[in-house]
mmCIF file of C-alpha atoms in Angstrom:
data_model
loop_
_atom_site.group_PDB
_atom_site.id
_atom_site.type_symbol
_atom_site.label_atom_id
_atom_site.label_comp_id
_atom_site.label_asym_id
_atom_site.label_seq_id
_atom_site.Cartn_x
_atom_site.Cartn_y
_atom_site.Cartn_z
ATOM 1 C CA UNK A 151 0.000 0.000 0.000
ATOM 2 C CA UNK A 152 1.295 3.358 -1.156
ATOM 3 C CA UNK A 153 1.185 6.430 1.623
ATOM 4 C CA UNK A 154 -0.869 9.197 0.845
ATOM 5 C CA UNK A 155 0.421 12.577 0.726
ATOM 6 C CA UNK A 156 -1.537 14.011 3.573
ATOM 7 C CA UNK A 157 -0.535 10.702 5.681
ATOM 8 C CA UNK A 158 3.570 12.029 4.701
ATOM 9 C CA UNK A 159 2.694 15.468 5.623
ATOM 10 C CA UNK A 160 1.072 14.883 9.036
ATOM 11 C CA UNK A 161 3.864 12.228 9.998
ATOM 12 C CA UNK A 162 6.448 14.714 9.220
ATOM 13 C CA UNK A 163 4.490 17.340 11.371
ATOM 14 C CA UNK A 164 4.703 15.073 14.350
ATOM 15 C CA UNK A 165 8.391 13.818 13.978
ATOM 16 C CA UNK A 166 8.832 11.814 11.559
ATOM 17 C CA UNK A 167 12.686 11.924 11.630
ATOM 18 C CA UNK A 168 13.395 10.038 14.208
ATOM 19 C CA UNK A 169 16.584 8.884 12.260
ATOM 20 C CA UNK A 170 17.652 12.434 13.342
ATOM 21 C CA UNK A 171 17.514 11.663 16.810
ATOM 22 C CA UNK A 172 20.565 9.801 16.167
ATOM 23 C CA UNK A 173 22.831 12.532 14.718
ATOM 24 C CA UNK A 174 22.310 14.690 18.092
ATOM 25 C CA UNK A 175 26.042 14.560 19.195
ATOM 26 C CA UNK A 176 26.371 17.588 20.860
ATOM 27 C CA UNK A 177 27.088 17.934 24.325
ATOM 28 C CA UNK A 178 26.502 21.200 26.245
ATOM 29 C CA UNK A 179 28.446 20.559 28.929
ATOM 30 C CA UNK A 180 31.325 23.450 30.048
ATOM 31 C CA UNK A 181 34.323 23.542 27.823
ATOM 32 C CA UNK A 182 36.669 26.114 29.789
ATOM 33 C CA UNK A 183 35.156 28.871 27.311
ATOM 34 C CA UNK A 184 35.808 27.158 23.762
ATOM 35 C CA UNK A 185 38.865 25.467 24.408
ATOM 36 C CA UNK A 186 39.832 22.722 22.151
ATOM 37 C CA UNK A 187 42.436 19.949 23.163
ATOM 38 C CA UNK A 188 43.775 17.610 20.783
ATOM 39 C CA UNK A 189 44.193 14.360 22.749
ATOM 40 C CA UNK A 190 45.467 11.118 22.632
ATOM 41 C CA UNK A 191 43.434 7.922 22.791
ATOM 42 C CA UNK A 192 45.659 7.202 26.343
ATOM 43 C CA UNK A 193 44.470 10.593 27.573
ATOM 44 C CA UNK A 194 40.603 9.490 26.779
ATOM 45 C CA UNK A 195 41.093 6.152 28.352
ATOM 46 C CA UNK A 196 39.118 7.526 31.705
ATOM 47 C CA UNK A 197 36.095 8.249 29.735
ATOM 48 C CA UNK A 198 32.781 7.169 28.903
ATOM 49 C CA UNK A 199 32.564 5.232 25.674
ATOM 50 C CA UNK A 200 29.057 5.008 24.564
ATOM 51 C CA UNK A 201 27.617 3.262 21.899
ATOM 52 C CA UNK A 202 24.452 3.848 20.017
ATOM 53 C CA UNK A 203 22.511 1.468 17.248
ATOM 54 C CA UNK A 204 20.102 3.022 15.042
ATOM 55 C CA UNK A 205 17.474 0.761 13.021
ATOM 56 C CA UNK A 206 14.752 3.548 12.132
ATOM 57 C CA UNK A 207 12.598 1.811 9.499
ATOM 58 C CA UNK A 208 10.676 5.295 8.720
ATOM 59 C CA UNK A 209 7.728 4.651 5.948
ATOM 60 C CA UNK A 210 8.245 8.392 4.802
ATOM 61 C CA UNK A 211 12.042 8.898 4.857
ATOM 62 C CA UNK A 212 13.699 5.061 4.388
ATOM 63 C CA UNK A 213 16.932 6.379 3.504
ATOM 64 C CA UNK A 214 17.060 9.239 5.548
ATOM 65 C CA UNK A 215 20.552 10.058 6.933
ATOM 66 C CA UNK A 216 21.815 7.968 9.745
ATOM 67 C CA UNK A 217 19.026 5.838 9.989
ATOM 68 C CA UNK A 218 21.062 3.064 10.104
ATOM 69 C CA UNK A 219 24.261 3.340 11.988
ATOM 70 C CA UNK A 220 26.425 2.421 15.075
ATOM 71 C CA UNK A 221 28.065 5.297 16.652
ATOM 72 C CA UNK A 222 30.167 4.851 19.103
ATOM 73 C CA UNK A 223 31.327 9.006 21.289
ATOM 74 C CA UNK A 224 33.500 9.702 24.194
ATOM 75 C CA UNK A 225 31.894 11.095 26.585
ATOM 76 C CA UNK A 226 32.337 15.114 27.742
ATOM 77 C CA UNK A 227 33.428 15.918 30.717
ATOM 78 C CA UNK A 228 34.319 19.660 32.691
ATOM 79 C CA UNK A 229 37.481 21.134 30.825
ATOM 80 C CA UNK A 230 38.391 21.524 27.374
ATOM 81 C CA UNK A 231 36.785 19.637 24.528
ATOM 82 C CA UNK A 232 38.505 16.517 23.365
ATOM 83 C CA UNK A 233 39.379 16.537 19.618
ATOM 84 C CA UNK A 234 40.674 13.329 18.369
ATOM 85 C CA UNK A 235 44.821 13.185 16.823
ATOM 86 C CA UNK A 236 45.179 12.669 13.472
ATOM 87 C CA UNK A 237 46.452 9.053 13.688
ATOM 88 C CA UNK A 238 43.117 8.032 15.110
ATOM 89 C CA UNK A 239 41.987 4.920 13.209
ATOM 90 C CA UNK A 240 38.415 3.273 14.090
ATOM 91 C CA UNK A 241 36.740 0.414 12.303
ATOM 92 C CA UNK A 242 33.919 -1.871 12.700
ATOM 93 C CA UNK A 243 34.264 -5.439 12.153
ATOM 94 C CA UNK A 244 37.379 -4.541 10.061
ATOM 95 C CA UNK A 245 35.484 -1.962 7.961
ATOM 96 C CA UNK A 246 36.640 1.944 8.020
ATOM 97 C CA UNK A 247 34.430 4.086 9.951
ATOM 98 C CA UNK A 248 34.000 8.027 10.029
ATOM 99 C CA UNK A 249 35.679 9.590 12.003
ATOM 100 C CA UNK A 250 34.443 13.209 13.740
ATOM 101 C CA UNK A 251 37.152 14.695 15.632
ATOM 102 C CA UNK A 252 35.230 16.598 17.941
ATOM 103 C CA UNK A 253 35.900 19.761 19.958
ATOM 104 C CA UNK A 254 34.550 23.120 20.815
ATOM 105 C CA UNK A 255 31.236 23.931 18.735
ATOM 106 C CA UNK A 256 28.729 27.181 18.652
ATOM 107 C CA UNK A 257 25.941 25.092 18.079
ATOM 108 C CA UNK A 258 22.971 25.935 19.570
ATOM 109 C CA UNK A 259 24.273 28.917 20.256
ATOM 110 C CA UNK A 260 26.284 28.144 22.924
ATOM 111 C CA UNK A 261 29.802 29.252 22.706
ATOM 112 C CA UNK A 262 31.370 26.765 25.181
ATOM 113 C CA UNK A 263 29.414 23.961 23.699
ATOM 114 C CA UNK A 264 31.510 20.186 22.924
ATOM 115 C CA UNK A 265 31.237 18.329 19.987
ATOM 116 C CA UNK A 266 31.925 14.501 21.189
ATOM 117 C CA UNK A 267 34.488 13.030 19.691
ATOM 118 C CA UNK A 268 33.255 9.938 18.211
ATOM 119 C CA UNK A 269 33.118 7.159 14.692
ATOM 120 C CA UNK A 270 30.034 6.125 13.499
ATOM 121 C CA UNK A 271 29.108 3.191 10.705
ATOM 122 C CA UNK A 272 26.593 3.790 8.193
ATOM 123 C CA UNK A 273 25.488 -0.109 7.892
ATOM 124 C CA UNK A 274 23.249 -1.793 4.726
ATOM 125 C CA UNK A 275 20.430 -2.828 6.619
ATOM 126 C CA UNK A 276 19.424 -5.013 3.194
ATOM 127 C CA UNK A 277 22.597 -6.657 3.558
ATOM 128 C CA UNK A 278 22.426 -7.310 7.740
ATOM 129 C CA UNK A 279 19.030 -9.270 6.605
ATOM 130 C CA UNK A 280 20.440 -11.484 4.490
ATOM 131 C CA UNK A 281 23.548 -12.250 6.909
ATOM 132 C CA UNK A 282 23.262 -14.353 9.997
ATOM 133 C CA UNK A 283 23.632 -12.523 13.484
ATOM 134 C CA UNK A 284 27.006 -11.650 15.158
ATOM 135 C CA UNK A 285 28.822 -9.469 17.117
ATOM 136 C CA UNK A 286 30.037 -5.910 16.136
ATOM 137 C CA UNK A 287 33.377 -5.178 17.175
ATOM 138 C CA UNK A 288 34.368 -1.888 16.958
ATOM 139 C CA UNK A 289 38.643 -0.877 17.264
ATOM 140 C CA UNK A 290 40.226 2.806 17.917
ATOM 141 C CA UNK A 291 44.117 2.972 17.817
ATOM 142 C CA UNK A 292 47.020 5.262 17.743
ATOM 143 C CA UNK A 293 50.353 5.459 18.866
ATOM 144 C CA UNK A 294 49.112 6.046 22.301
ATOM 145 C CA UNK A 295 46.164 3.057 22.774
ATOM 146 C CA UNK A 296 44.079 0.587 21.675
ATOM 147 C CA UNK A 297 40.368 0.823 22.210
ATOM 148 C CA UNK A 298 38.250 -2.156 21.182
ATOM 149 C CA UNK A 299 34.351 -2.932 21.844
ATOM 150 C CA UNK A 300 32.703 -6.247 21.436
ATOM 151 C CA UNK A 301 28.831 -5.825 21.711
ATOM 152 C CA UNK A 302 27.410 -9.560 21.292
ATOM 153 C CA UNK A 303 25.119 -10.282 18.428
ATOM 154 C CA UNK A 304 24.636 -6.614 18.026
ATOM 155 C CA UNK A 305 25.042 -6.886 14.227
ATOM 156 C CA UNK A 306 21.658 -8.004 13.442
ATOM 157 C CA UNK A 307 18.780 -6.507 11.574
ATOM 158 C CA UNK A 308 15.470 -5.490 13.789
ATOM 159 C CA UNK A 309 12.427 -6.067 12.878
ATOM 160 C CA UNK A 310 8.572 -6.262 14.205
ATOM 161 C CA UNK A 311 7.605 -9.487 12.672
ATOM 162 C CA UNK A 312 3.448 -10.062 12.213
ATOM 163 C CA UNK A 313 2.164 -12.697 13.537
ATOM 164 C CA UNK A 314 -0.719 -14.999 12.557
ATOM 165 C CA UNK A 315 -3.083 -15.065 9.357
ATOM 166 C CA UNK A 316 -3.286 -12.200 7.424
ATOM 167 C CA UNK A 317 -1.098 -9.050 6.903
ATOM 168 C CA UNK A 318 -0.238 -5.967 8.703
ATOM 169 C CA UNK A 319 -1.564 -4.148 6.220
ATOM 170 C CA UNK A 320 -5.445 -4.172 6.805
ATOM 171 C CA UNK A 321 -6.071 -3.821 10.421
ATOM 172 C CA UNK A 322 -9.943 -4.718 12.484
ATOM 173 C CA UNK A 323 -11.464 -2.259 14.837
ATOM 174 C CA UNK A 324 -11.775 -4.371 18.060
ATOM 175 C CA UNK A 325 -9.268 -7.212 16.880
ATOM 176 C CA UNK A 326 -5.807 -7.837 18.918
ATOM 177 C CA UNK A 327 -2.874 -8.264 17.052
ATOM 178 C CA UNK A 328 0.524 -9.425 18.031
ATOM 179 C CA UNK A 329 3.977 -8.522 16.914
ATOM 180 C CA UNK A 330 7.163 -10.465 17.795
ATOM 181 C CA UNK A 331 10.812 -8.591 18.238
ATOM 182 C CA UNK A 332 13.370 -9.959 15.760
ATOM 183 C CA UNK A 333 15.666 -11.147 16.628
ATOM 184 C CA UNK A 334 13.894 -13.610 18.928
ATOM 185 C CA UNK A 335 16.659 -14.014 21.309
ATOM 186 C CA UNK A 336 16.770 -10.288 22.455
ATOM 187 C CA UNK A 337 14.254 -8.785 24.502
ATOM 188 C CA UNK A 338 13.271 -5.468 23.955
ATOM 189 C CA UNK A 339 12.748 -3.001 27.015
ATOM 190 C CA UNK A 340 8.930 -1.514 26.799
ATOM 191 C CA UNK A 341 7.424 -1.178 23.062
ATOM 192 C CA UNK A 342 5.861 1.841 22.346
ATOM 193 C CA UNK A 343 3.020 2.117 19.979
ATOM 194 C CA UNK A 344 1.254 4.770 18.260
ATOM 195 C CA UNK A 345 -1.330 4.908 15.597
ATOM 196 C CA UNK A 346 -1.289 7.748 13.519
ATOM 197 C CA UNK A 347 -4.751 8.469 11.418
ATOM 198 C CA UNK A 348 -4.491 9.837 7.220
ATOM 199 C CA UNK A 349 -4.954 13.759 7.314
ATOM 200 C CA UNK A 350 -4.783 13.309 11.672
ATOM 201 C CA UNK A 351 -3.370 16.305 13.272
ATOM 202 C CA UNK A 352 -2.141 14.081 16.704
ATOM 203 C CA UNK A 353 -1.102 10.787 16.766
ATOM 204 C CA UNK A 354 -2.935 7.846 19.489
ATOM 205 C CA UNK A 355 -0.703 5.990 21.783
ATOM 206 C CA UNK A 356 -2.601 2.347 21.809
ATOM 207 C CA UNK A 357 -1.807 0.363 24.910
ATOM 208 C CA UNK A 358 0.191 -2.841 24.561
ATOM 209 C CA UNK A 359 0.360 -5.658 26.374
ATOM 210 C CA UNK A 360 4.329 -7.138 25.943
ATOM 211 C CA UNK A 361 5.618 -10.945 26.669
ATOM 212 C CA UNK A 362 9.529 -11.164 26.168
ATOM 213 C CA UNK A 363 9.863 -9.970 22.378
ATOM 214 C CA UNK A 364 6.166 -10.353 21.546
ATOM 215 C CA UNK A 365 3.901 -7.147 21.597
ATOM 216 C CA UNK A 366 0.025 -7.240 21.479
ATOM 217 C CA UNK A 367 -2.093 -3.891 20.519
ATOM 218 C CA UNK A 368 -5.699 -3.920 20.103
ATOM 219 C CA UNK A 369 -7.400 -1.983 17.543
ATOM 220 C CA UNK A 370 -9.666 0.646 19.330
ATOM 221 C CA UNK A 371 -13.476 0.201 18.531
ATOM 222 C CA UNK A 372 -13.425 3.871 17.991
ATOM 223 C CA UNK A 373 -11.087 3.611 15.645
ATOM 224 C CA UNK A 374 -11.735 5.775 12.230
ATOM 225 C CA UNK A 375 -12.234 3.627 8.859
ATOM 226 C CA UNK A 376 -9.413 4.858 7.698
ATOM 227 C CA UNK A 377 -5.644 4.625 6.044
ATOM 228 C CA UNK A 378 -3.471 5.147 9.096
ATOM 229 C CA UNK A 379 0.255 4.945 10.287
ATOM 230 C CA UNK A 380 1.079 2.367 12.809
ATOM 231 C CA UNK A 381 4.541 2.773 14.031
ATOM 232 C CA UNK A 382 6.126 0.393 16.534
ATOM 233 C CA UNK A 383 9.285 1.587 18.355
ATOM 234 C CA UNK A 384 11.698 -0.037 21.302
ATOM 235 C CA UNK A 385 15.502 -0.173 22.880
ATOM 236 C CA UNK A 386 17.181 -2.659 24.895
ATOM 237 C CA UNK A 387 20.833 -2.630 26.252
ATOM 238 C CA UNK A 388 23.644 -4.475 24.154
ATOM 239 C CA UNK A 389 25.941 -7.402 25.777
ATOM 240 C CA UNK A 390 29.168 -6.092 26.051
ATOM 241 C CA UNK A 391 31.575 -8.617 25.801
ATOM 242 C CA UNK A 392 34.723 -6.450 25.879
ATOM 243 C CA UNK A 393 35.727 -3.373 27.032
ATOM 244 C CA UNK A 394 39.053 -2.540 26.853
ATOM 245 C CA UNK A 395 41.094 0.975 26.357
ATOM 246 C CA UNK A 396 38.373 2.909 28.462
ATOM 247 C CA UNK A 397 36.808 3.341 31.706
ATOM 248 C CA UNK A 398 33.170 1.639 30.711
ATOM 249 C CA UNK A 399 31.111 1.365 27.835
ATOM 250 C CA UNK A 400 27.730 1.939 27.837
ATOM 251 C CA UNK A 401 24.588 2.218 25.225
ATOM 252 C CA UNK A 402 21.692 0.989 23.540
ATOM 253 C CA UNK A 403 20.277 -0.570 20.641
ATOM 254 C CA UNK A 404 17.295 1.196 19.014
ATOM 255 C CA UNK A 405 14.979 0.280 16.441
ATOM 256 C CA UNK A 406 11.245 1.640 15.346
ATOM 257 C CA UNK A 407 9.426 0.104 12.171
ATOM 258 C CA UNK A 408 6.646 1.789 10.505
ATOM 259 C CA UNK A 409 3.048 -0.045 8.816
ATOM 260 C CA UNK A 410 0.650 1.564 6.525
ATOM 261 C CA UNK A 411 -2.794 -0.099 7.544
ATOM 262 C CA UNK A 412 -6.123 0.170 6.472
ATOM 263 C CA UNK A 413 -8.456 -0.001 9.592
ATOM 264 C CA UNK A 414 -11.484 -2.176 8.620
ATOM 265 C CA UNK A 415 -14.702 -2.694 10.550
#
């Protein structure tokens, strides 16, 4: 089923770019007025490194910009921002990732504001489909250190998988209808759902009822006949298997799916 215009336009009006979300690196924590400090990977190594996994599955903007990535940023802390050397290599899995140095920024309009140093992964989500699950592992180095980040079975594609007869595509008022978190080993922390009416103004949070991975939402009875937006959305912490060149690692694993439904009585 196609998505009407109006359906695009009133999903963008309530934040659709959630993919965004992802790209908000900026700390505004004090930076001792603007100061920027180039700095080794052995003078981060009593930070923060935190991790982030995007899987935004967005109906209106599939391909928007880092919609699917893993991003891993040192964390700010009081004094001058960090800003990485230029020796600093980072890859995932043995692939090159981006690097953004970091340091003081005027985003925001905040002059002392910090830019986190960090390397993120723009991933094929296509390709993470067709490949069986595994960890990421994710290396920093330079002259000074070795960073390295083991998440296991992080490198997996997400997905809200319906169950029973039928599609997801032509929804009944009054019916329940159950969605299982792939994949089925992980279990997500609390799914969020919200159904968003053709032309609607506001999106409706429905209330779920959630079993490990598997999700049930129940179509309202008051429900409009209508073409609506049903968009699905959870996190849940990564295993870290290794953490080494740092104090701690920390993050989370995100993913939200969108369905185009026809509500039927």
């Amino acid at each position: 089923m196609s998505l009407p215009v109006s359906l695009l336009l009133s999903r963008w009006n309530v934040g659709g770019i959630r993919a965004l979300g992802a790209l908000v690196s900026l700390s505004l924590v004090g930076c001792s007025g603007g100061e920027t400090k180039v700095m080794s990977l052995a003078e981060l190594s009593g930070r923060t490194l935190t991790y982030a996994l995007t899987d935004v599955d967005d109906e209106e903007t599939p391909d928007a910009q880092g919609a699917h990535r893993f991003t891993v940023s040192y964390s700010v802390v009081d004094g001058p921002c960090s800003r990485f050397a230029d020796d600093v290599t980072a890859t995932l899995n043995g692939q090159p990732m981006t690097l953004v140095p970091g340091g003081a920024s005027d985003v925001g309009g905040r002059a002392d504001a910090c830019e986190n140093s960090r390397a993120y992964f723009n991933y094929d989500p296509g390709a993470w489909s067709r490949e069986p699950v595994g960890d990421i592992t994710v290396q920093l180095q330079d002259a000074t250190q070795t960073v390295r980040l083991v998440l296991q079975g992080a490198k997996a594609k997400r997905r809200f998988a319906f169950q029973g007869e039928g599609t997801p595509d032509k929804l009944r008022v009054g019916q329940t209808y159950t969605f299982l978190w792939e994949p089925a080993s992980e279990v997500p922390g609390p799914v969020s759902v919200v159904l968003m009416r053709e032309g609607g103004r506001a999106p409706g949070t429905l209330t779920a009822t959630q079993e490990g991975g598997k999700v049930g939402i129940t179509i309202p009875t008051t429900t409009p006949q209508a073409n609506h937006l049903l968009s699905l959305e959870a996190s849940l912490a990564g295993i870290v298997r290794e953490c080494s060149g740092v104090a701690s690692c920390d993050g989370t694993i995100f993913h939200s799916e969108d369905f185009v439904i026809a509500v039927v009585p």
